[in-house]
C-alpha cells in the first residue's frame, strides 16, 4: 500500500483509503474532523470497540445496521437494553456478534447516562493534544503511532470509570477519527494547513 494515493477525482489521500469509494467518502468527510457530542462520541467509542481485531471498513459497512439495531446508538436507549436485547443482537448477522462487545456497549451506555450532559465530550476532548506543527505532520504510515501517552491516559481514565473495550490502541483510533489528532499525511488533500 502506498502512503499516499491519487483518487479517481485527482485528489491525493492517505493511502489506507485504497480504491474503495466508501473509504474515500469516510476519509474526506469524517476521519480527522472534530466530532463533539456525547451521543456521537458514544457511537464512535462503541464502533471502535467493535472494530478491535477487525478492519475498519467492515465496521463502516455495517454501521447503518449497528445504528438500526442499537437504537441509533442513543446512550439512554442502549442503557435500557436487557437480556432479550442481547439475544436479539447476538442473532443479527448484520452486526459483529460478539457477546462481550455487545455487553460492553450496553454497560458503557449506562455509564454515559450516569454522567452529566456534555461530560463524556469534555472528558474525551480533555485528552486531545495540542495541534502539532505542520513540520511535525506524519509523512508516512511509519510516522503514525498506534498509541500515544494521551491515548494511554484516556484509556486508563475510561477503564477506571468502568468503561470496557477502550484500550489505548482503540482510543488512539477514536482520537484520529474524531479529529482529536490530525494524522492526515503530508500531501493529503485533507491535511490541515
PDB file of C-alpha atoms in Angstrom, residues 3-192:
ATOM      1  CA  UNK A   3       1.481   6.057   1.758  1.00  0.00           C
ATOM      2  CA  UNK A   4      -0.494   8.419  -0.498  1.00  0.00           C
ATOM      3  CA  UNK A   5      -2.965   7.519  -3.218  1.00  0.00           C
ATOM      4  CA  UNK A   6      -4.410   9.627  -6.025  1.00  0.00           C
ATOM      5  CA  UNK A   7      -8.161   9.065  -6.310  1.00  0.00           C
ATOM      6  CA  UNK A   8     -10.230   8.993  -9.477  1.00  0.00           C
ATOM      7  CA  UNK A   9     -11.033  12.659  -8.778  1.00  0.00           C
ATOM      8  CA  UNK A  10      -7.320  13.528  -8.912  1.00  0.00           C
ATOM      9  CA  UNK A  11      -7.054  14.254  -5.171  1.00  0.00           C
ATOM     10  CA  UNK A  12      -4.217  12.882  -3.081  1.00  0.00           C
ATOM     11  CA  UNK A  13      -5.344  10.932   0.012  1.00  0.00           C
ATOM     12  CA  UNK A  14      -3.850   8.877   2.811  1.00  0.00           C
ATOM     13  CA  UNK A  15      -3.055   5.507   1.243  1.00  0.00           C
ATOM     14  CA  UNK A  16      -5.169   3.436   3.648  1.00  0.00           C
ATOM     15  CA  UNK A  17      -8.180   4.626   1.639  1.00  0.00           C
ATOM     16  CA  UNK A  18      -7.183   2.406  -1.260  1.00  0.00           C
ATOM     17  CA  UNK A  19      -9.681   2.253  -4.117  1.00  0.00           C
ATOM     18  CA  UNK A  20     -12.825   1.879  -2.020  1.00  0.00           C
ATOM     19  CA  UNK A  21     -15.434   4.609  -2.630  1.00  0.00           C
ATOM     20  CA  UNK A  22     -16.886   4.318   0.892  1.00  0.00           C
ATOM     21  CA  UNK A  23     -13.399   4.677   2.406  1.00  0.00           C
ATOM     22  CA  UNK A  24     -12.797   7.765   0.231  1.00  0.00           C
ATOM     23  CA  UNK A  25     -16.045   9.319   1.457  1.00  0.00           C
ATOM     24  CA  UNK A  26     -15.228   8.466   5.089  1.00  0.00           C
ATOM     25  CA  UNK A  27     -11.695   9.860   4.753  1.00  0.00           C
ATOM     26  CA  UNK A  28     -12.865  13.070   3.104  1.00  0.00           C
ATOM     27  CA  UNK A  29     -15.995  13.773   5.159  1.00  0.00           C
ATOM     28  CA  UNK A  30     -15.412  12.250   8.599  1.00  0.00           C
ATOM     29  CA  UNK A  31     -11.967  10.972   9.525  1.00  0.00           C
ATOM     30  CA  UNK A  32      -9.995  13.624  11.358  1.00  0.00           C
ATOM     31  CA  UNK A  33     -12.822  16.181  11.538  1.00  0.00           C
ATOM     32  CA  UNK A  34     -13.563  17.358  15.086  1.00  0.00           C
ATOM     33  CA  UNK A  35     -16.510  15.393  16.452  1.00  0.00           C
ATOM     34  CA  UNK A  36     -18.400  16.569  19.514  1.00  0.00           C
ATOM     35  CA  UNK A  37     -21.428  15.453  21.478  1.00  0.00           C
ATOM     36  CA  UNK A  38     -21.994  12.659  23.946  1.00  0.00           C
ATOM     37  CA  UNK A  39     -24.114  10.607  21.534  1.00  0.00           C
ATOM     38  CA  UNK A  40     -21.685  10.983  18.644  1.00  0.00           C
ATOM     39  CA  UNK A  41     -18.680  10.114  20.797  1.00  0.00           C
ATOM     40  CA  UNK A  42     -20.537   7.189  22.397  1.00  0.00           C
ATOM     41  CA  UNK A  43     -21.246   5.873  18.905  1.00  0.00           C
ATOM     42  CA  UNK A  44     -17.615   6.322  17.920  1.00  0.00           C
ATOM     43  CA  UNK A  45     -16.422   4.582  21.109  1.00  0.00           C
ATOM     44  CA  UNK A  46     -18.853   1.722  20.537  1.00  0.00           C
ATOM     45  CA  UNK A  47     -17.932   1.187  16.896  1.00  0.00           C
ATOM     46  CA  UNK A  48     -14.199   1.444  17.624  1.00  0.00           C
ATOM     47  CA  UNK A  49     -14.705  -1.193  20.329  1.00  0.00           C
ATOM     48  CA  UNK A  50     -16.479  -3.489  17.864  1.00  0.00           C
ATOM     49  CA  UNK A  51     -13.644  -2.906  15.398  1.00  0.00           C
ATOM     50  CA  UNK A  52     -10.987  -4.350  17.733  1.00  0.00           C
ATOM     51  CA  UNK A  53      -9.428  -7.243  15.841  1.00  0.00           C
ATOM     52  CA  UNK A  54     -11.216  -6.402  12.582  1.00  0.00           C
ATOM     53  CA  UNK A  55     -10.814  -3.938   9.727  1.00  0.00           C
ATOM     54  CA  UNK A  56     -12.491  -0.542   9.952  1.00  0.00           C
ATOM     55  CA  UNK A  57     -14.102  -0.988   6.523  1.00  0.00           C
ATOM     56  CA  UNK A  58     -16.029  -3.958   7.968  1.00  0.00           C
ATOM     57  CA  UNK A  59     -17.456  -1.718  10.699  1.00  0.00           C
ATOM     58  CA  UNK A  60     -18.077   1.162   8.301  1.00  0.00           C
ATOM     59  CA  UNK A  61     -20.129  -1.084   6.020  1.00  0.00           C
ATOM     60  CA  UNK A  62     -22.098  -2.435   8.982  1.00  0.00           C
ATOM     61  CA  UNK A  63     -22.556   0.967  10.640  1.00  0.00           C
ATOM     62  CA  UNK A  64     -26.101   1.538   9.294  1.00  0.00           C
ATOM     63  CA  UNK A  65     -27.212  -1.784  10.769  1.00  0.00           C
ATOM     64  CA  UNK A  66     -25.449  -1.050  14.069  1.00  0.00           C
ATOM     65  CA  UNK A  67     -27.352   2.234  14.252  1.00  0.00           C
ATOM     66  CA  UNK A  68     -30.620   0.497  13.449  1.00  0.00           C
ATOM     67  CA  UNK A  69     -30.379  -2.352  15.981  1.00  0.00           C
ATOM     68  CA  UNK A  70     -28.709  -0.271  18.715  1.00  0.00           C
ATOM     69  CA  UNK A  71     -31.482   2.382  18.767  1.00  0.00           C
ATOM     70  CA  UNK A  72     -29.440   4.992  16.912  1.00  0.00           C
ATOM     71  CA  UNK A  73     -26.676   4.466  19.486  1.00  0.00           C
ATOM     72  CA  UNK A  74     -28.538   6.839  21.788  1.00  0.00           C
ATOM     73  CA  UNK A  75     -26.955   6.143  25.193  1.00  0.00           C
ATOM     74  CA  UNK A  76     -30.251   6.275  27.141  1.00  0.00           C
ATOM     75  CA  UNK A  77     -31.931   3.814  24.783  1.00  0.00           C
ATOM     76  CA  UNK A  78     -28.972   1.415  24.754  1.00  0.00           C
ATOM     77  CA  UNK A  79     -28.658   1.645  28.553  1.00  0.00           C
ATOM     78  CA  UNK A  80     -32.201   0.236  28.804  1.00  0.00           C
ATOM     79  CA  UNK A  81     -31.329  -2.910  26.808  1.00  0.00           C
ATOM     80  CA  UNK A  82     -31.909  -6.188  28.641  1.00  0.00           C
ATOM     81  CA  UNK A  83     -31.024  -9.857  28.119  1.00  0.00           C
ATOM     82  CA  UNK A  84     -33.669 -10.204  25.392  1.00  0.00           C
ATOM     83  CA  UNK A  85     -31.953  -7.385  23.509  1.00  0.00           C
ATOM     84  CA  UNK A  86     -28.582  -9.095  23.932  1.00  0.00           C
ATOM     85  CA  UNK A  87     -30.023 -12.291  22.424  1.00  0.00           C
ATOM     86  CA  UNK A  88     -31.641 -10.301  19.606  1.00  0.00           C
ATOM     87  CA  UNK A  89     -28.292  -8.684  18.824  1.00  0.00           C
ATOM     88  CA  UNK A  90     -26.443 -11.989  19.002  1.00  0.00           C
ATOM     89  CA  UNK A  91     -28.793 -13.354  16.336  1.00  0.00           C
ATOM     90  CA  UNK A  92     -28.310 -10.394  13.963  1.00  0.00           C
ATOM     91  CA  UNK A  93     -25.852 -11.246  11.186  1.00  0.00           C
ATOM     92  CA  UNK A  94     -25.774  -7.580  10.132  1.00  0.00           C
ATOM     93  CA  UNK A  95     -23.511  -6.627  13.049  1.00  0.00           C
ATOM     94  CA  UNK A  96     -20.480  -8.106  14.795  1.00  0.00           C
ATOM     95  CA  UNK A  97     -21.990 -10.797  17.017  1.00  0.00           C
ATOM     96  CA  UNK A  98     -19.595 -10.713  19.927  1.00  0.00           C
ATOM     97  CA  UNK A  99     -21.329 -11.039  23.286  1.00  0.00           C
ATOM     98  CA  UNK A 100     -18.540  -9.322  25.230  1.00  0.00           C
ATOM     99  CA  UNK A 101     -18.621  -6.310  22.893  1.00  0.00           C
ATOM    100  CA  UNK A 102     -22.419  -6.126  22.962  1.00  0.00           C
ATOM    101  CA  UNK A 103     -22.437  -6.257  26.762  1.00  0.00           C
ATOM    102  CA  UNK A 104     -19.662  -3.649  26.904  1.00  0.00           C
ATOM    103  CA  UNK A 105     -21.670  -1.317  24.654  1.00  0.00           C
ATOM    104  CA  UNK A 106     -24.709  -1.624  26.921  1.00  0.00           C
ATOM    105  CA  UNK A 107     -22.594  -1.169  30.063  1.00  0.00           C
ATOM    106  CA  UNK A 108     -20.785   1.801  28.546  1.00  0.00           C
ATOM    107  CA  UNK A 109     -24.143   3.378  27.657  1.00  0.00           C
ATOM    108  CA  UNK A 110     -25.214   3.077  31.290  1.00  0.00           C
ATOM    109  CA  UNK A 111     -22.034   4.869  32.361  1.00  0.00           C
ATOM    110  CA  UNK A 112     -22.642   7.676  29.855  1.00  0.00           C
ATOM    111  CA  UNK A 113     -26.240   8.073  31.085  1.00  0.00           C
ATOM    112  CA  UNK A 114     -24.938   8.421  34.649  1.00  0.00           C
ATOM    113  CA  UNK A 115     -22.715  11.337  33.550  1.00  0.00           C
ATOM    114  CA  UNK A 116     -23.854  14.936  33.315  1.00  0.00           C
ATOM    115  CA  UNK A 117     -24.795  16.062  29.792  1.00  0.00           C
ATOM    116  CA  UNK A 118     -21.637  17.001  27.910  1.00  0.00           C
ATOM    117  CA  UNK A 119     -19.377  15.259  30.400  1.00  0.00           C
ATOM    118  CA  UNK A 120     -18.265  12.459  28.049  1.00  0.00           C
ATOM    119  CA  UNK A 121     -17.421  15.008  25.363  1.00  0.00           C
ATOM    120  CA  UNK A 122     -15.480  17.189  27.810  1.00  0.00           C
ATOM    121  CA  UNK A 123     -13.668  14.179  29.282  1.00  0.00           C
ATOM    122  CA  UNK A 124     -12.573  12.775  25.940  1.00  0.00           C
ATOM    123  CA  UNK A 125     -11.532  16.119  24.493  1.00  0.00           C
ATOM    124  CA  UNK A 126      -9.534  16.927  27.623  1.00  0.00           C
ATOM    125  CA  UNK A 127      -7.015  14.340  26.384  1.00  0.00           C
ATOM    126  CA  UNK A 128      -6.651  15.863  22.913  1.00  0.00           C
ATOM    127  CA  UNK A 129      -3.069  17.009  22.493  1.00  0.00           C
ATOM    128  CA  UNK A 130      -2.241  20.464  21.222  1.00  0.00           C
ATOM    129  CA  UNK A 131      -2.308  20.576  17.427  1.00  0.00           C
ATOM    130  CA  UNK A 132       1.041  19.591  16.012  1.00  0.00           C
ATOM    131  CA  UNK A 133       3.138  21.967  13.991  1.00  0.00           C
ATOM    132  CA  UNK A 134       2.886  21.407  10.244  1.00  0.00           C
ATOM    133  CA  UNK A 135       6.550  20.389  10.229  1.00  0.00           C
ATOM    134  CA  UNK A 136       5.638  17.524  12.589  1.00  0.00           C
ATOM    135  CA  UNK A 137       2.824  16.149  10.387  1.00  0.00           C
ATOM    136  CA  UNK A 138       3.357  12.453   9.557  1.00  0.00           C
ATOM    137  CA  UNK A 139       4.973  11.904   6.191  1.00  0.00           C
ATOM    138  CA  UNK A 140       4.377   8.149   6.022  1.00  0.00           C
ATOM    139  CA  UNK A 141       2.433   5.396   7.773  1.00  0.00           C
ATOM    140  CA  UNK A 142       5.613   4.627   9.704  1.00  0.00           C
ATOM    141  CA  UNK A 143       5.291   8.062  11.346  1.00  0.00           C
ATOM    142  CA  UNK A 144       1.768   7.366  12.684  1.00  0.00           C
ATOM    143  CA  UNK A 145       1.761   5.772  16.137  1.00  0.00           C
ATOM    144  CA  UNK A 146      -0.655   3.068  17.274  1.00  0.00           C
ATOM    145  CA  UNK A 147      -0.761   4.544  20.786  1.00  0.00           C
ATOM    146  CA  UNK A 148       0.389   7.724  22.475  1.00  0.00           C
ATOM    147  CA  UNK A 149       0.736   8.971  26.023  1.00  0.00           C
ATOM    148  CA  UNK A 150      -2.597  10.779  25.523  1.00  0.00           C
ATOM    149  CA  UNK A 151      -4.411   7.626  24.322  1.00  0.00           C
ATOM    150  CA  UNK A 152      -2.859   5.679  27.220  1.00  0.00           C
ATOM    151  CA  UNK A 153      -4.150   8.284  29.681  1.00  0.00           C
ATOM    152  CA  UNK A 154      -7.622   8.421  28.099  1.00  0.00           C
ATOM    153  CA  UNK A 155      -7.870   4.635  28.124  1.00  0.00           C
ATOM    154  CA  UNK A 156      -6.758   4.435  31.750  1.00  0.00           C
ATOM    155  CA  UNK A 157      -9.254   7.104  32.823  1.00  0.00           C
ATOM    156  CA  UNK A 158     -12.147   5.439  30.995  1.00  0.00           C
ATOM    157  CA  UNK A 159     -11.261   1.964  32.304  1.00  0.00           C
ATOM    158  CA  UNK A 160     -11.034   3.322  35.849  1.00  0.00           C
ATOM    159  CA  UNK A 161     -14.571   4.708  35.396  1.00  0.00           C
ATOM    160  CA  UNK A 162     -15.755   1.232  34.333  1.00  0.00           C
ATOM    161  CA  UNK A 163     -15.775   1.550  30.527  1.00  0.00           C
ATOM    162  CA  UNK A 164     -14.800  -1.548  28.542  1.00  0.00           C
ATOM    163  CA  UNK A 165     -13.217  -2.099  25.124  1.00  0.00           C
ATOM    164  CA  UNK A 166     -11.420   1.220  25.458  1.00  0.00           C
ATOM    165  CA  UNK A 167      -7.794   0.109  25.224  1.00  0.00           C
ATOM    166  CA  UNK A 168      -5.091   2.558  24.227  1.00  0.00           C
ATOM    167  CA  UNK A 169      -4.944   1.465  20.577  1.00  0.00           C
ATOM    168  CA  UNK A 170      -8.730   1.704  20.310  1.00  0.00           C
ATOM    169  CA  UNK A 171      -8.701   5.129  21.926  1.00  0.00           C
ATOM    170  CA  UNK A 172      -5.972   6.374  19.596  1.00  0.00           C
ATOM    171  CA  UNK A 173      -8.078   5.243  16.626  1.00  0.00           C
ATOM    172  CA  UNK A 174     -11.003   7.153  18.151  1.00  0.00           C
ATOM    173  CA  UNK A 175      -8.807  10.227  18.666  1.00  0.00           C
ATOM    174  CA  UNK A 176      -7.797  10.094  14.988  1.00  0.00           C
ATOM    175  CA  UNK A 177     -11.292   9.556  13.639  1.00  0.00           C
ATOM    176  CA  UNK A 178     -12.881  12.156  15.959  1.00  0.00           C
ATOM    177  CA  UNK A 179     -10.321  14.799  14.999  1.00  0.00           C
ATOM    178  CA  UNK A 180      -8.595  14.992  18.378  1.00  0.00           C
ATOM    179  CA  UNK A 181      -5.385  14.394  16.455  1.00  0.00           C
ATOM    180  CA  UNK A 182      -4.760  15.051  12.779  1.00  0.00           C
ATOM    181  CA  UNK A 183      -2.869  12.163  11.217  1.00  0.00           C
ATOM    182  CA  UNK A 184      -3.529  13.015   7.571  1.00  0.00           C
ATOM    183  CA  UNK A 185      -0.187  12.586   5.852  1.00  0.00           C
ATOM    184  CA  UNK A 186       1.827  15.369   4.262  1.00  0.00           C
ATOM    185  CA  UNK A 187       0.460  15.698   0.748  1.00  0.00           C
ATOM    186  CA  UNK A 188      -3.054  14.505   1.603  1.00  0.00           C
ATOM    187  CA  UNK A 189      -5.667  17.000   0.434  1.00  0.00           C
ATOM    188  CA  UNK A 190      -7.305  16.807   3.890  1.00  0.00           C
ATOM    189  CA  UNK A 191      -4.187  17.690   5.853  1.00  0.00           C
ATOM    190  CA  UNK A 192      -4.789  20.835   7.881  1.00  0.00           C
TER     191      UNK A 192
END
